[in-house]
Structures are given as structure tokens and as C-alpha cells.
XYZ file of C-alpha atoms in Angstrom:
373
model
C 29.276 4.196 17.354
C 31.059 0.860 16.926
C 29.106 -1.166 14.397
C 28.540 -4.880 15.002
C 25.439 -5.480 12.788
C 27.050 -6.487 9.537
C 24.853 -9.574 9.173
C 21.994 -7.125 8.563
C 23.984 -4.804 6.295
C 27.667 -3.996 6.106
C 28.793 -0.525 7.197
C 30.496 1.685 6.274
C 30.373 1.422 2.505
C 33.407 2.500 0.527
C 33.219 6.096 -0.779
C 33.565 4.701 -4.347
C 30.194 2.932 -3.938
C 28.317 6.188 -3.291
C 30.278 7.964 -6.018
C 29.415 5.282 -8.561
C 25.729 5.446 -7.638
C 25.648 9.209 -7.945
C 27.427 9.084 -11.261
C 24.969 6.485 -12.630
C 22.036 8.652 -11.438
C 23.413 11.569 -13.461
C 24.520 9.850 -16.753
C 22.594 6.611 -17.178
C 19.506 6.078 -19.295
C 17.335 3.011 -19.524
C 19.518 0.024 -20.512
C 18.602 -2.027 -23.605
C 15.832 0.321 -24.676
C 17.681 2.653 -26.976
C 20.918 3.050 -28.981
C 21.914 6.478 -27.622
C 24.901 7.123 -25.425
C 22.960 7.297 -22.142
C 21.333 3.914 -22.641
C 24.556 2.349 -23.831
C 26.469 3.641 -20.781
C 23.860 2.034 -18.533
C 24.072 -1.280 -20.390
C 27.869 -1.158 -20.099
C 27.738 -0.667 -16.291
C 25.352 -3.599 -15.905
C 27.361 -5.962 -18.069
C 30.617 -5.092 -16.291
C 29.041 -5.929 -12.953
C 27.689 -9.150 -14.441
C 31.153 -10.179 -15.620
C 32.678 -9.436 -12.195
C 30.080 -11.570 -10.413
C 30.451 -14.343 -12.955
C 34.184 -14.394 -12.364
C 33.799 -14.321 -8.593
C 31.267 -17.187 -8.431
C 32.527 -19.212 -11.459
C 29.638 -18.935 -13.896
C 28.863 -17.164 -17.186
C 27.730 -13.507 -17.289
C 24.328 -14.427 -18.760
C 23.775 -16.687 -15.722
C 23.873 -13.660 -13.404
C 20.347 -12.314 -12.878
C 20.026 -8.956 -11.061
C 17.333 -8.617 -8.452
C 16.431 -6.293 -5.561
C 18.283 -8.612 -3.107
C 18.528 -12.147 -1.834
C 14.818 -12.273 -0.797
C 13.618 -11.637 -4.369
C 16.280 -13.990 -5.719
C 15.070 -16.728 -3.413
C 11.403 -16.123 -4.282
C 12.226 -16.358 -8.018
C 14.337 -19.495 -7.500
C 11.820 -21.257 -5.258
C 8.660 -20.414 -7.116
C 10.197 -20.482 -10.539
C 11.470 -24.040 -10.151
C 8.688 -25.530 -8.025
C 6.585 -28.241 -9.750
C 3.288 -29.323 -8.081
C 3.491 -32.571 -6.242
C 7.116 -32.116 -5.309
C 8.927 -32.547 -1.976
C 11.087 -29.672 -0.800
C 13.722 -30.216 1.905
C 14.921 -27.359 4.151
C 17.133 -27.065 7.163
C 16.152 -26.077 10.683
C 18.210 -22.877 10.322
C 16.323 -21.106 7.518
C 15.530 -17.426 7.274
C 11.961 -16.326 6.542
C 13.035 -15.453 2.990
C 13.094 -19.171 2.435
C 10.397 -20.288 4.889
C 7.651 -17.886 3.856
C 7.633 -18.493 0.078
C 7.823 -22.226 0.734
C 5.014 -22.070 3.275
C 2.898 -20.211 0.746
C 3.472 -23.019 -1.785
C 2.672 -25.570 0.946
C -0.638 -23.894 1.823
C -1.572 -23.993 -1.839
C -0.779 -27.747 -1.941
C 2.026 -27.229 -4.467
C 4.808 -28.771 -2.345
C 5.408 -30.965 0.660
C 7.894 -29.517 3.183
C 10.354 -31.639 5.015
C 12.880 -30.221 7.506
C 16.107 -31.714 8.805
C 17.776 -30.748 12.093
C 21.116 -28.954 11.937
C 23.520 -30.043 14.621
C 25.730 -27.004 15.208
C 28.473 -29.156 16.751
C 28.609 -31.993 14.208
C 28.519 -31.961 10.432
C 28.348 -35.736 10.435
C 25.049 -35.718 12.443
C 23.736 -32.880 10.282
C 24.386 -34.973 7.157
C 22.790 -38.036 8.666
C 19.674 -35.973 9.423
C 19.685 -34.536 5.919
C 20.076 -37.977 4.334
C 17.080 -39.305 6.241
C 14.592 -36.707 4.949
C 16.034 -36.064 1.458
C 15.489 -39.476 -0.130
C 12.334 -38.436 -1.996
C 13.208 -34.792 -2.423
C 12.602 -32.991 -5.672
C 14.220 -29.776 -4.432
C 16.454 -28.667 -1.621
C 16.557 -25.054 -0.388
C 19.066 -24.337 2.364
C 21.024 -21.527 3.982
C 24.774 -21.767 3.488
C 25.374 -20.198 6.921
C 22.944 -19.312 9.624
C 22.200 -15.646 9.953
C 21.572 -16.250 13.642
C 24.664 -18.060 14.894
C 26.983 -18.148 11.807
C 27.246 -21.888 11.534
C 28.239 -22.967 8.001
C 26.401 -26.017 6.610
C 28.199 -28.807 4.730
C 26.608 -27.953 1.386
C 28.938 -29.807 -0.943
C 28.433 -33.087 0.938
C 24.668 -32.522 0.961
C 24.670 -32.081 -2.820
C 26.427 -35.403 -3.167
C 23.724 -37.201 -1.197
C 20.857 -36.351 -3.599
C 20.327 -37.112 -7.325
C 21.486 -34.627 -9.887
C 17.791 -34.146 -10.896
C 17.049 -32.601 -7.496
C 16.963 -28.802 -7.803
C 19.420 -27.424 -5.237
C 18.999 -23.784 -4.215
C 21.514 -22.102 -1.878
C 20.853 -18.999 0.177
C 24.355 -17.534 0.349
C 23.273 -14.307 2.038
C 25.719 -14.738 4.937
C 28.599 -16.416 3.127
C 28.990 -14.300 -0.018
C 31.945 -12.026 0.723
C 33.071 -13.950 3.842
C 34.286 -17.191 2.201
C 35.181 -18.055 -1.381
C 32.214 -19.486 -3.303
C 32.374 -21.571 -6.522
C 28.946 -22.544 -7.749
C 30.351 -25.390 -9.883
C 32.472 -26.823 -7.049
C 29.539 -26.609 -4.632
C 27.348 -28.351 -7.200
C 24.253 -26.218 -6.477
C 21.919 -25.143 -9.275
C 21.126 -21.634 -8.014
C 22.877 -19.359 -5.523
C 21.164 -16.262 -4.150
C 23.128 -13.300 -2.830
C 22.612 -9.730 -1.662
C 24.975 -6.932 -2.490
C 24.812 -5.176 0.864
C 26.258 -7.672 3.330
C 29.629 -9.408 2.962
C 30.253 -7.839 -0.450
C 29.791 -4.330 1.030
C 27.615 -3.028 -1.759
C 24.444 -0.945 -1.586
C 21.043 -2.114 -0.313
C 18.308 -2.805 -2.824
C 20.325 -4.976 -5.192
C 21.369 -8.617 -5.350
C 21.726 -11.517 -7.742
C 20.364 -14.909 -8.640
C 23.305 -16.893 -9.954
C 22.789 -20.015 -12.070
C 25.229 -22.871 -12.405
C 26.346 -22.855 -16.091
C 26.130 -26.631 -16.235
C 22.642 -26.847 -14.825
C 19.765 -27.545 -17.167
C 17.032 -26.357 -14.868
C 14.252 -24.091 -16.252
C 13.258 -21.185 -14.051
C 9.821 -19.804 -14.761
C 9.546 -16.038 -14.582
C 7.962 -14.654 -11.431
C 7.519 -11.079 -12.894
C 6.690 -10.428 -16.504
C 7.128 -7.214 -18.419
C 9.342 -5.342 -20.793
C 12.915 -6.498 -21.418
C 13.868 -4.385 -24.405
C 14.066 -7.540 -26.536
C 11.419 -9.591 -28.433
C 8.946 -6.745 -27.873
C 6.386 -8.215 -30.311
C 6.061 -11.351 -28.257
C 3.634 -11.581 -25.307
C 5.887 -14.156 -23.666
C 9.045 -13.533 -21.724
C 12.267 -14.495 -23.587
C 13.459 -18.114 -23.190
C 17.082 -17.057 -22.528
C 18.866 -15.622 -19.481
C 19.184 -13.035 -18.103
C 16.271 -11.366 -19.904
C 13.885 -14.180 -18.971
C 14.055 -13.160 -15.314
C 14.764 -9.380 -15.608
C 11.453 -7.689 -16.452
C 11.290 -3.927 -16.154
C 14.004 -1.385 -15.539
C 16.888 -2.577 -13.463
C 18.281 -0.719 -10.508
C 21.202 0.745 -12.466
C 22.355 2.998 -9.669
C 22.426 0.062 -7.253
C 24.247 -2.121 -9.775
C 26.790 0.657 -10.377
C 27.432 0.762 -6.643
C 27.615 -3.008 -6.507
C 30.199 -2.990 -9.273
C 32.314 -0.408 -7.449
C 32.181 -2.510 -4.265
C 33.376 -5.554 -6.183
C 36.371 -3.549 -7.500
C 37.492 -2.918 -3.905
C 36.577 -6.354 -2.564
C 39.027 -8.643 -0.832
C 38.547 -11.434 1.713
C 39.394 -10.347 5.261
C 41.363 -12.614 7.600
C 40.877 -10.268 10.543
C 37.168 -11.210 10.731
C 38.071 -14.774 11.659
C 40.753 -13.664 14.127
C 38.422 -11.261 15.950
C 35.630 -13.779 15.849
C 37.855 -16.468 17.519
C 39.006 -13.953 20.133
C 35.430 -12.935 21.034
C 34.166 -16.519 21.190
C 37.028 -17.583 23.458
C 36.630 -14.614 25.750
C 32.802 -14.776 25.922
C 32.774 -18.570 26.464
C 34.886 -18.065 29.585
C 32.456 -15.584 31.166
C 30.046 -17.205 33.608
C 27.343 -14.657 32.969
C 27.344 -15.145 29.171
C 25.678 -17.997 27.295
C 26.828 -18.549 23.719
C 24.399 -20.206 21.327
C 25.861 -22.228 18.448
C 29.486 -21.293 18.915
C 31.935 -22.537 21.525
C 35.617 -21.994 22.361
C 36.675 -25.430 21.108
C 34.957 -24.858 17.725
C 36.879 -23.889 14.606
C 36.381 -20.474 13.081
C 36.475 -22.240 9.671
C 33.013 -23.612 10.453
C 31.478 -20.166 11.042
C 30.975 -16.824 9.400
C 31.675 -14.055 11.945
C 28.299 -14.032 13.624
C 27.862 -14.643 17.415
C 24.548 -15.160 19.237
C 24.588 -14.723 22.987
C 22.584 -13.875 26.061
C 23.616 -12.296 29.322
C 22.150 -14.223 32.215
C 19.245 -12.669 34.122
C 18.655 -9.987 31.433
C 16.514 -10.164 28.354
C 18.183 -9.693 24.979
C 16.467 -6.422 24.142
C 17.606 -4.861 27.393
C 21.196 -5.927 26.743
C 21.183 -4.581 23.221
C 19.645 -1.324 24.359
C 22.243 -0.786 27.038
C 25.025 -1.645 24.596
C 23.559 0.932 22.176
C 23.697 3.563 24.865
C 27.343 2.616 25.394
C 28.075 3.091 21.683
C 27.730 -0.393 20.174
C 25.255 -1.342 17.440
C 24.016 -4.957 17.715
C 20.691 -6.630 16.926
C 18.518 -8.404 19.497
C 15.424 -10.552 18.917
C 14.644 -13.437 16.583
C 16.440 -12.228 13.394
C 13.658 -13.354 11.016
C 14.606 -16.971 11.618
C 12.224 -18.602 14.167
C 13.239 -22.203 13.370
C 16.910 -21.338 13.885
C 16.131 -20.003 17.367
C 14.089 -23.129 18.090
C 17.140 -25.240 17.040
C 19.424 -23.217 19.274
C 17.101 -23.283 22.277
C 16.349 -19.531 22.182
C 12.835 -19.630 20.716
C 11.374 -18.195 23.979
C 14.082 -15.687 24.796
C 15.656 -14.606 21.504
C 19.238 -13.484 21.632
C 21.768 -10.672 21.018
C 23.577 -11.017 17.707
C 27.039 -9.562 17.139
C 28.213 -9.713 13.502
C 31.614 -8.534 12.303
C 32.628 -6.753 9.161
C 35.813 -5.960 7.295
C 36.581 -2.743 9.144
C 36.086 -3.987 12.695
C 39.250 -4.160 14.846
C 40.541 -6.130 17.789
C 40.527 -2.992 19.870
C 36.797 -2.532 19.182
C 36.244 -6.135 20.294
C 38.095 -5.461 23.534
C 36.054 -2.318 24.173
C 32.924 -4.329 23.584
C 33.904 -6.969 26.159
C 34.593 -4.210 28.680
C 31.164 -2.698 28.067
C 29.527 -6.122 28.304
C 31.178 -6.747 31.672
C 29.853 -3.407 32.952
C 26.211 -4.573 32.381
C 24.919 -5.965 35.671
């Protein structure tokens, strides 16, 4: 089967990822709990992965907090920095991993939510909309790129439009591994990433990354053992231990580290994306949502949302699956994004490219799509 569902999780993983996870399962003890060789080996694997991520995203190793994925990272970032009485600004393209924790805080009366409209054809209009609602913001939580249509938001410019005291949290689930990210250059306080998407690591592990120049305090969402300060009933004040209660997913982190060793940015993703958008935009029976032939691939990660006229999205995805293509249909855990794109009633079929996809696979996909009547 030809795999076009990389926005959900990248496949295939490198063999080294599985090998590293298996090796960790066999030789690693509990990190930070003992001085024996098995515990020390585990701690070494974790710290090496921390260093690699710190180098990739331009922070310090202690500012890399391991989590189970971007969803947990976002929950820690959102709830750990929220202060009652604040105003939180979000975009109209957010995933439920942002919307649901914020809605929970809103129901409790602990924040006021304000949303700005993303214009997928104009960064200038998006920035105008953001500026209008962000004037009294105490925090901003936004996706870097839509998981539904791939549009990249002008984050650096948004950061410049709000005071430095405003906590700025970035969901980089769809950009990490697809475009270079520098947390200092972007100016955000916290960046949340998964291992298993653009970085091609295993599922079940991710990171919360803190800007080394940010002075924000993140309250712990989960408390427990850290292997340090065991006599105290309070979580440590310092990172990463402050936010890493319990036993870390050492096997997942080992696989993550192996994936980072093999990582490289892939130009072919953009080339294939541009080819598909141009071809699909010229087909009278295909409607593209968010992307268009005149648009620049630089403004998108390689995610395409489309519908085939007269057929519902689930039917199209099912037929494509029978023809040997893996895509995802529906609402992609982002209802506001579909409302923004005009697909709230119909949903859409999402095609998302990865590093191993080829132009020949894209051509076969177009042929299969044309065969669906």
C-alpha cells in the first residue's frame, strides 16, 4: 500500500528506530533511581536525546521535557501556565489537543477564549485578525501549521505583535521535521512536538521545549517521583525534573534518538506537494481546500485537503484504500479548521506526504483518483 497519512504518523520508520527501542528494552533500568550500570545506561540514552533536540531547536538540554506526545505537552503548557482571569487567544485552525484543554479551563471560569480567523490566502489579513483580538491577551496558543490543510501561520510576526509578558505556546506537531525551527528566532516561550510525525520517531513520545531566554514558570500537571529531592513533598523547582514525574518512556526516547540520528530535511516533499496541488487544481471534479495552484509551497507543509465532487469523503477514502492508497477522511480532530475552510458539513480527504514518498507514487494516486466516478 502507498502511504499518504504522514500527518497522522510517519511510516515507515527507520530500522534503527526499532533496533534502538528493542535494545533499550533489554538493557535499560530506571533512569535516575540508582547508580548501577543499567540505570546509568538509561540516563545516558535520555540525555543524549535531550542534547540532540536542544541542538535542533536551539535551546538547552534541561529545557527539553519528555512527554508522551504533543497532546500531553500542550496540556502541560496550557494548564501549567494558565493564571485565572487571563485571556487566551487561539486561531481558527486549532486541533482538539489545544481546543479541549482550553475549553476545560473556560468552563471552569479560569480563562476567557478569543479566536482569530486565519485567512489561508493572506498572511497580512491573518495578522490583522490576530492583532484585533490579541490586544488584551495574557497567553497565545496557536498551531504552527494546520493539520487539516497544511497552511503555515506567520508565527514570528504574531509574536512581535504582543507584549513579551504574553505567554506564547506553539503547537509544532505538523512543522517539526518539515521545516527548520529555532525557538529563539520564533520568539515563542514553549514549543510542543511529537516524535512520530515529521521527525519519523516512534509513537508515544514527544517533547515540551522551553525557550532558554523565557522566564515563564510552568506548574506541574503530574506530580510524583523524580529520583531527586525525594524527602520533599513538592516537585523540584528546576527543569526538566519539575515536569517529568514518574518513569520516562526510555524505549520510546531511545527510538526517538535513533530517528534524530538519521534525520534530514527532505526537498522532495515540497516538489511532490507542488506537483499534486497543480494537477488536482486543474481537475474539474476535485475541490482543493486551503491550497491552490498559485500558492507557494513555502507557505505549506505537505498536507492537502480535497473533496471529489458528488462523492462524500469517506467513500472516496474507502475506494482509494481498496486501490492501495492510505489517506484519512473526516474532520481530523480539528472542527474549527473545517469550519474555516468551509468543510464543516462535509469533511474532507486528507493526503499528507512523508520523506519516502515519490513522484511516481503521486502519479499513480492521480490515476486512481481519476478512475473514481
